[in-house]
PDB file of C-alpha atoms in Angstrom:
ATOM      1  CA  ALA A   1      99.124 162.579  74.587  1.00 62.00           C
ATOM      2  CA  GLN A   2     102.604 163.147  75.891  1.00 75.00           C
ATOM      3  CA  LYS A   3     105.089 162.791  73.074  1.00 92.00           C
ATOM      4  CA  VAL A   4     108.086 162.508  75.377  1.00 96.00           C
ATOM      5  CA  THR A   5     107.841 160.690  78.676  1.00 96.00           C
ATOM      6  CA  GLN A   6     110.420 160.820  81.400  1.00 97.00           C
ATOM      7  CA  ALA A   7     108.879 158.606  84.024  1.00 96.00           C
ATOM      8  CA  GLN A   8     111.547 159.267  86.637  1.00 97.00           C
ATOM      9  CA  THR A   9     110.773 162.536  88.351  1.00 96.00           C
ATOM     10  CA  GLU A  10     113.638 162.462  90.822  1.00 97.00           C
ATOM     11  CA  ILE A  11     116.644 160.198  91.240  1.00 97.00           C
ATOM     12  CA  SER A  12     119.283 160.205  93.960  1.00 97.00           C
ATOM     13  CA  VAL A  13     122.519 158.299  93.701  1.00 97.00           C
ATOM     14  CA  VAL A  14     125.717 158.206  95.669  1.00 97.00           C
ATOM     15  CA  GLU A  15     128.789 159.569  93.973  1.00 97.00           C
ATOM     16  CA  LYS A  16     130.558 157.084  91.671  1.00 97.00           C
ATOM     17  CA  GLU A  17     127.414 155.077  91.074  1.00 97.00           C
ATOM     18  CA  ASP A  18     126.118 154.661  87.545  1.00 97.00           C
ATOM     19  CA  VAL A  19     122.680 156.038  86.764  1.00 98.00           C
ATOM     20  CA  THR A  20     120.363 155.743  83.777  1.00 98.00           C
ATOM     21  CA  LEU A  21     117.760 158.330  82.908  1.00 98.00           C
ATOM     22  CA  ASP A  22     114.883 156.972  80.863  1.00 98.00           C
ATOM     23  CA  CYS A  23     113.209 158.641  77.923  1.00 98.00           C
ATOM     24  CA  VAL A  24     110.371 157.201  75.871  1.00 98.00           C
ATOM     25  CA  TYR A  25     109.003 159.045  72.864  1.00 97.00           C
ATOM     26  CA  GLU A  26     106.023 158.769  70.572  1.00 95.00           C
ATOM     27  CA  THR A  27     105.920 159.772  66.937  1.00 92.00           C
ATOM     28  CA  ARG A  28     104.477 158.648  63.613  1.00 90.00           C
ATOM     29  CA  ASP A  29     107.140 160.432  61.597  1.00 88.00           C
ATOM     30  CA  THR A  30     109.865 158.360  60.039  1.00 87.00           C
ATOM     31  CA  THR A  31     112.275 161.278  60.311  1.00 86.00           C
ATOM     32  CA  TYR A  32     112.744 162.808  63.718  1.00 89.00           C
ATOM     33  CA  TYR A  33     115.415 164.035  66.084  1.00 90.00           C
ATOM     34  CA  LEU A  34     116.020 163.327  69.741  1.00 93.00           C
ATOM     35  CA  PHE A  35     117.883 165.503  72.200  1.00 95.00           C
ATOM     36  CA  TRP A  36     119.069 165.628  75.769  1.00 97.00           C
ATOM     37  CA  TYR A  37     119.554 168.853  77.698  1.00 97.00           C
ATOM     38  CA  LYS A  38     121.029 169.470  81.131  1.00 97.00           C
ATOM     39  CA  GLN A  39     119.825 172.202  83.476  1.00 97.00           C
ATOM     40  CA  PRO A  40     122.207 172.600  86.431  1.00 96.00           C
ATOM     41  CA  PRO A  41     121.194 174.523  89.568  1.00 95.00           C
ATOM     42  CA  SER A  42     122.511 177.722  87.956  1.00 93.00           C
ATOM     43  CA  GLY A  43     119.528 177.502  85.594  1.00 94.00           C
ATOM     44  CA  GLU A  44     120.899 177.555  82.076  1.00 94.00           C
ATOM     45  CA  LEU A  45     119.874 174.881  79.579  1.00 96.00           C
ATOM     46  CA  VAL A  46     122.837 173.050  78.115  1.00 94.00           C
ATOM     47  CA  PHE A  47     122.616 170.952  74.974  1.00 94.00           C
ATOM     48  CA  LEU A  48     124.146 167.483  75.409  1.00 95.00           C
ATOM     49  CA  ILE A  49     123.329 165.413  72.351  1.00 92.00           C
ATOM     50  CA  ARG A  50     121.235 165.146  69.210  1.00 91.00           C
ATOM     51  CA  ARG A  51     120.323 161.924  67.436  1.00 90.00           C
ATOM     52  CA  ASN A  52     118.420 161.549  64.174  1.00 88.00           C
ATOM     53  CA  SER A  53     116.044 158.679  63.540  1.00 90.00           C
ATOM     54  CA  PHE A  54     118.298 157.071  60.965  1.00 88.00           C
ATOM     55  CA  ASP A  55     121.231 156.708  63.286  1.00 85.00           C
ATOM     56  CA  GLU A  56     120.693 154.076  65.946  1.00 83.00           C
ATOM     57  CA  GLN A  57     124.312 153.848  66.914  1.00 82.00           C
ATOM     58  CA  ASN A  58     124.879 154.335  70.579  1.00 85.00           C
ATOM     59  CA  GLU A  59     127.087 157.223  71.546  1.00 86.00           C
ATOM     60  CA  ILE A  60     129.637 157.634  74.271  1.00 88.00           C
ATOM     61  CA  SER A  61     131.139 160.897  75.382  1.00 89.00           C
ATOM     62  CA  GLY A  62     133.357 160.534  78.390  1.00 93.00           C
ATOM     63  CA  ARG A  63     131.190 159.376  81.281  1.00 95.00           C
ATOM     64  CA  TYR A  64     128.017 159.973  79.288  1.00 96.00           C
ATOM     65  CA  SER A  65     126.432 157.429  76.990  1.00 95.00           C
ATOM     66  CA  TRP A  66     123.165 157.250  75.121  1.00 95.00           C
ATOM     67  CA  ASN A  67     121.218 154.187  74.059  1.00 95.00           C
ATOM     68  CA  PHE A  68     118.801 154.803  71.183  1.00 95.00           C
ATOM     69  CA  GLN A  69     116.417 151.936  70.466  1.00 94.00           C
ATOM     70  CA  LYS A  70     113.716 152.490  67.864  1.00 93.00           C
ATOM     71  CA  SER A  71     112.107 149.141  68.667  1.00 93.00           C
ATOM     72  CA  THR A  72     111.132 150.412  72.099  1.00 95.00           C
ATOM     73  CA  SER A  73     110.991 154.135  71.180  1.00 96.00           C
ATOM     74  CA  SER A  74     113.537 154.890  73.848  1.00 96.00           C
ATOM     75  CA  PHE A  75     116.526 157.167  74.088  1.00 96.00           C
ATOM     76  CA  ASN A  76     118.078 156.523  77.478  1.00 97.00           C
ATOM     77  CA  PHE A  77     120.970 158.394  78.998  1.00 97.00           C
ATOM     78  CA  THR A  78     123.536 156.792  81.285  1.00 97.00           C
ATOM     79  CA  ILE A  79     126.052 158.576  83.457  1.00 97.00           C
ATOM     80  CA  THR A  80     128.901 156.362  84.577  1.00 97.00           C
ATOM     81  CA  ALA A  81     130.732 157.022  87.837  1.00 97.00           C
ATOM     82  CA  SER A  82     128.474 159.927  88.688  1.00 97.00           C
ATOM     83  CA  GLN A  83     129.880 163.083  90.220  1.00 97.00           C
ATOM     84  CA  VAL A  84     128.336 165.841  92.287  1.00 97.00           C
ATOM     85  CA  VAL A  85     128.598 168.173  89.275  1.00 96.00           C
ATOM     86  CA  ASP A  86     126.172 165.896  87.444  1.00 97.00           C
ATOM     87  CA  SER A  87     123.398 167.028  89.791  1.00 98.00           C
ATOM     88  CA  ALA A  88     120.892 168.749  87.532  1.00 98.00           C
ATOM     89  CA  VAL A  89     117.543 168.407  85.842  1.00 97.00           C
ATOM     90  CA  TYR A  90     117.828 166.510  82.576  1.00 98.00           C
ATOM     91  CA  PHE A  91     115.358 166.963  79.752  1.00 98.00           C
ATOM     92  CA  CYS A  92     114.738 164.701  76.810  1.00 97.00           C
ATOM     93  CA  ALA A  93     113.189 166.269  73.706  1.00 95.00           C
ATOM     94  CA  LEU A  94     111.804 165.273  70.318  1.00 93.00           C
ATOM     95  CA  SER A  95     111.582 167.221  67.073  1.00 89.00           C
ATOM     96  CA  GLU A  96     109.657 165.836  64.105  1.00 85.00           C
ATOM     97  CA  ALA A  97     110.593 166.590  60.518  1.00 78.00           C
ATOM     98  CA  ASN A  98     106.951 167.044  59.482  1.00 74.00           C
ATOM     99  CA  THR A  99     106.307 169.701  62.085  1.00 71.00           C
ATOM    100  CA  GLY A 100     109.475 171.560  61.304  1.00 63.00           C
ATOM    101  CA  ASN A 101     110.826 173.281  64.337  1.00 68.00           C
ATOM    102  CA  GLN A 102     108.362 172.110  66.966  1.00 79.00           C
ATOM    103  CA  PHE A 103     110.224 170.660  69.946  1.00 88.00           C
ATOM    104  CA  TYR A 104     108.471 168.447  72.487  1.00 91.00           C
ATOM    105  CA  PHE A 105     110.096 168.298  75.903  1.00 94.00           C
ATOM    106  CA  GLY A 106     109.693 165.692  78.586  1.00 96.00           C
ATOM    107  CA  THR A 107     108.919 166.798  82.116  1.00 95.00           C
ATOM    108  CA  GLY A 108     112.521 166.358  83.185  1.00 97.00           C
ATOM    109  CA  THR A 109     114.333 164.121  85.642  1.00 97.00           C
ATOM    110  CA  SER A 110     115.975 165.745  88.631  1.00 97.00           C
ATOM    111  CA  LEU A 111     119.219 163.959  89.447  1.00 98.00           C
ATOM    112  CA  THR A 112     120.926 164.449  92.775  1.00 98.00           C
ATOM    113  CA  VAL A 113     124.382 162.993  93.262  1.00 98.00           C
ATOM    114  CA  ILE A 114     125.215 162.663  96.935  1.00 97.00           C
ATOM    115  CA  PRO A 115     128.874 163.011  97.898  1.00 95.00           C
TER     116      PRO A 115
ATOM    117  CA  ASP B   1     130.193 186.208  72.180  1.00 67.00           C
ATOM    118  CA  THR B   2     126.896 185.108  73.632  1.00 69.00           C
ATOM    119  CA  ALA B   3     124.902 183.116  71.082  1.00 91.00           C
ATOM    120  CA  VAL B   4     121.426 183.823  72.468  1.00 96.00           C
ATOM    121  CA  SER B   5     121.127 186.733  74.841  1.00 96.00           C
ATOM    122  CA  GLN B   6     118.060 187.898  76.679  1.00 96.00           C
ATOM    123  CA  THR B   7     117.481 190.854  78.945  1.00 96.00           C
ATOM    124  CA  PRO B   8     116.732 191.458  81.681  1.00 97.00           C
ATOM    125  CA  LYS B   9     117.913 188.410  83.598  1.00 96.00           C
ATOM    126  CA  TYR B  10     115.740 189.287  86.588  1.00 97.00           C
ATOM    127  CA  LEU B  11     112.512 191.226  86.655  1.00 96.00           C
ATOM    128  CA  VAL B  12     110.448 191.983  89.747  1.00 97.00           C
ATOM    129  CA  THR B  13     107.227 193.895  89.230  1.00 97.00           C
ATOM    130  CA  GLN B  14     103.764 194.512  90.578  1.00 97.00           C
ATOM    131  CA  MET B  15     100.559 192.927  89.376  1.00 97.00           C
ATOM    132  CA  GLY B  16      98.929 194.868  86.599  1.00 97.00           C
ATOM    133  CA  ASN B  17     102.132 196.267  85.159  1.00 97.00           C
ATOM    134  CA  ASP B  18     103.335 195.788  81.599  1.00 97.00           C
ATOM    135  CA  LYS B  19     106.832 194.474  80.955  1.00 97.00           C
ATOM    136  CA  SER B  20     109.018 193.325  78.079  1.00 97.00           C
ATOM    137  CA  ILE B  21     111.806 190.802  77.720  1.00 98.00           C
ATOM    138  CA  LYS B  22     114.195 191.153  74.804  1.00 97.00           C
ATOM    139  CA  CYS B  23     116.013 188.402  72.967  1.00 97.00           C
ATOM    140  CA  GLU B  24     118.703 188.451  70.329  1.00 97.00           C
ATOM    141  CA  GLN B  25     120.611 185.659  68.616  1.00 96.00           C
ATOM    142  CA  ASN B  26     123.800 186.017  66.589  1.00 95.00           C
ATOM    143  CA  LEU B  27     123.822 182.486  65.186  1.00 92.00           C
ATOM    144  CA  GLY B  28     122.074 183.301  61.927  1.00 91.00           C
ATOM    145  CA  HIS B  29     119.238 180.927  62.787  1.00 89.00           C
ATOM    146  CA  ASP B  30     115.885 181.158  61.071  1.00 86.00           C
ATOM    147  CA  THR B  31     113.692 180.203  63.991  1.00 89.00           C
ATOM    148  CA  MET B  32     113.282 181.697  67.456  1.00 92.00           C
ATOM    149  CA  TYR B  33     111.153 180.633  70.386  1.00 93.00           C
ATOM    150  CA  TRP B  34     109.849 181.643  73.765  1.00 95.00           C
ATOM    151  CA  TYR B  35     109.480 178.990  76.444  1.00 95.00           C
ATOM    152  CA  LYS B  36     108.027 179.318  79.916  1.00 95.00           C
ATOM    153  CA  GLN B  37     109.437 177.238  82.760  1.00 96.00           C
ATOM    154  CA  ASP B  38     107.280 177.072  85.862  1.00 92.00           C
ATOM    155  CA  SER B  39     108.263 176.211  89.415  1.00 89.00           C
ATOM    156  CA  LYS B  40     107.948 172.501  88.659  1.00 88.00           C
ATOM    157  CA  LYS B  41     110.533 172.895  85.891  1.00 90.00           C
ATOM    158  CA  PHE B  42     108.075 172.112  83.094  1.00 92.00           C
ATOM    159  CA  LEU B  43     109.228 173.687  79.827  1.00 93.00           C
ATOM    160  CA  LYS B  44     106.276 174.923  77.840  1.00 90.00           C
ATOM    161  CA  ILE B  45     106.496 176.375  74.348  1.00 90.00           C
ATOM    162  CA  MET B  46     104.734 179.689  74.009  1.00 91.00           C
ATOM    163  CA  PHE B  47     105.645 181.026  70.585  1.00 88.00           C
ATOM    164  CA  SER B  48     107.863 180.285  67.652  1.00 88.00           C
ATOM    165  CA  TYR B  49     108.831 182.556  64.780  1.00 87.00           C
ATOM    166  CA  ASN B  50     110.463 181.508  61.529  1.00 84.00           C
ATOM    167  CA  ASN B  51     111.966 184.357  59.511  1.00 79.00           C
ATOM    168  CA  LYS B  52     109.805 186.867  61.387  1.00 78.00           C
ATOM    169  CA  GLU B  53     106.599 184.891  60.813  1.00 80.00           C
ATOM    170  CA  LEU B  54     104.629 183.335  63.646  1.00 82.00           C
ATOM    171  CA  ILE B  55     104.556 179.546  63.226  1.00 77.00           C
ATOM    172  CA  ILE B  56     103.667 178.298  66.693  1.00 74.00           C
ATOM    173  CA  ASN B  57     101.250 180.015  69.004  1.00 75.00           C
ATOM    174  CA  GLU B  58     100.299 177.771  71.845  1.00 76.00           C
ATOM    175  CA  THR B  59      97.404 178.445  74.174  1.00 79.00           C
ATOM    176  CA  VAL B  60      98.748 181.538  75.826  1.00 87.00           C
ATOM    177  CA  PRO B  61      96.715 184.464  77.157  1.00 89.00           C
ATOM    178  CA  ASN B  62      96.568 187.308  74.667  1.00 90.00           C
ATOM    179  CA  ARG B  63      98.267 189.467  77.298  1.00 94.00           C
ATOM    180  CA  PHE B  64     101.432 187.912  75.891  1.00 94.00           C
ATOM    181  CA  SER B  65     102.497 189.381  72.582  1.00 92.00           C
ATOM    182  CA  PRO B  66     105.676 188.423  70.748  1.00 92.00           C
ATOM    183  CA  LYS B  67     107.310 190.813  68.330  1.00 92.00           C
ATOM    184  CA  SER B  68     109.987 189.935  65.816  1.00 92.00           C
ATOM    185  CA  PRO B  69     111.461 193.015  64.124  1.00 91.00           C
ATOM    186  CA  ASP B  70     113.940 190.828  62.244  1.00 91.00           C
ATOM    187  CA  LYS B  71     114.984 187.202  62.307  1.00 88.00           C
ATOM    188  CA  ALA B  72     117.690 187.854  64.901  1.00 94.00           C
ATOM    189  CA  HIS B  73     115.303 189.311  67.468  1.00 95.00           C
ATOM    190  CA  LEU B  74     112.213 188.042  69.235  1.00 95.00           C
ATOM    191  CA  ASN B  75     110.857 190.151  72.051  1.00 96.00           C
ATOM    192  CA  LEU B  76     108.106 189.229  74.478  1.00 96.00           C
ATOM    193  CA  HIS B  77     105.724 191.830  75.805  1.00 96.00           C
ATOM    194  CA  ILE B  78     103.385 191.028  78.674  1.00 96.00           C
ATOM    195  CA  ASN B  79     100.432 193.229  79.578  1.00 96.00           C
ATOM    196  CA  SER B  80      98.560 193.356  82.867  1.00 97.00           C
ATOM    197  CA  LEU B  81     100.881 190.994  84.671  1.00 97.00           C
ATOM    198  CA  GLU B  82      99.319 188.415  87.000  1.00 96.00           C
ATOM    199  CA  LEU B  83     100.787 186.379  89.852  1.00 96.00           C
ATOM    200  CA  GLY B  84     100.658 183.236  87.718  1.00 94.00           C
ATOM    201  CA  ASP B  85     102.983 184.793  85.190  1.00 96.00           C
ATOM    202  CA  SER B  86     105.868 184.392  87.637  1.00 96.00           C
ATOM    203  CA  ALA B  87     108.262 181.970  85.972  1.00 96.00           C
ATOM    204  CA  VAL B  88     111.527 181.760  84.105  1.00 97.00           C
ATOM    205  CA  TYR B  89     111.176 182.670  80.449  1.00 97.00           C
ATOM    206  CA  PHE B  90     113.673 181.221  78.025  1.00 97.00           C
ATOM    207  CA  CYS B  91     114.371 182.465  74.555  1.00 97.00           C
ATOM    208  CA  ALA B  92     115.857 179.981  72.100  1.00 95.00           C
ATOM    209  CA  SER B  93     116.828 179.683  68.473  1.00 93.00           C
ATOM    210  CA  SER B  94     117.408 176.855  66.048  1.00 90.00           C
ATOM    211  CA  GLN B  95     118.222 176.163  62.454  1.00 84.00           C
ATOM    212  CA  ASP B  96     115.907 173.719  60.726  1.00 70.00           C
ATOM    213  CA  ALA B  97     117.649 170.348  60.929  1.00 57.00           C
ATOM    214  CA  ARG B  98     116.425 169.594  57.413  1.00 58.00           C
ATOM    215  CA  THR B  99     118.540 172.258  55.731  1.00 59.00           C
ATOM    216  CA  GLY B 100     121.348 169.764  55.331  1.00 56.00           C
ATOM    217  CA  ASP B 101     123.992 172.403  55.687  1.00 52.00           C
ATOM    218  CA  GLY B 102     125.599 170.844  58.701  1.00 48.00           C
ATOM    219  CA  ASN B 103     123.550 172.605  61.327  1.00 50.00           C
ATOM    220  CA  THR B 104     122.479 170.177  63.956  1.00 56.00           C
ATOM    221  CA  GLY B 105     119.053 171.604  64.542  1.00 81.00           C
ATOM    222  CA  GLU B 106     119.240 171.705  68.304  1.00 87.00           C
ATOM    223  CA  LEU B 107     117.807 174.529  70.348  1.00 91.00           C
ATOM    224  CA  PHE B 108     120.233 177.108  71.637  1.00 93.00           C
ATOM    225  CA  PHE B 109     118.854 178.693  74.780  1.00 96.00           C
ATOM    226  CA  GLY B 110     119.404 182.036  76.364  1.00 96.00           C
ATOM    227  CA  GLU B 111     120.205 182.204  80.062  1.00 95.00           C
ATOM    228  CA  GLY B 112     116.603 182.781  81.032  1.00 96.00           C
ATOM    229  CA  SER B 113     114.729 185.735  82.492  1.00 97.00           C
ATOM    230  CA  ARG B 114     113.259 185.195  85.941  1.00 97.00           C
ATOM    231  CA  LEU B 115     110.026 187.140  86.253  1.00 97.00           C
ATOM    232  CA  THR B 116     108.525 187.651  89.702  1.00 97.00           C
ATOM    233  CA  VAL B 117     105.122 189.260  89.954  1.00 97.00           C
ATOM    234  CA  LEU B 118     104.199 190.588  93.406  1.00 95.00           C
TER     235      LEU B 118
END
């Protein structure tokens, strides 16, 4: 079973639109960590955020915001006023405390921001 | 200073050859990984080492052999290369998020090594 599901394979938006990337996870652990990574066309994998299971506060960083909801096992990522530089593949990932350093990645969402 | 560095960045070789990719991290992390990213961008864990000991060994052909001479290095050796081995290979490191010493536990990735088998 897929532990991290990113149902949106590809999304296209016009510049300045807001866009939300969905991430649904599955775990039986009470302690776990959620992450988002960005992979721009240049290919490197860039860490964006980490959330632990005890901290359900939403986070905002500039145009980026994350909505963590344990009730729906979701950790969605919203980009406000999207820009062309936001075009990338975005990966959601889960790490469980019981399995130590095992990271489970979603299949990624490819975001294209059209100028 | 590059946190996780891997070499070479590009590798083009013929089927049947043997090749190695090297990885080094200067973050003092305990755990290192190799991931394979195929043309569809799927990131698949191959191996993970914690303090030089193998802790994750996913279903990978035994032509792939990781070697960790110390906890700062994790090299990947591939024997008898096949066309299907063409991919981008990422090395990564992390500190266990449970150590409670302020490390965030996220994966730090190298820049990737693009392997093309002809």
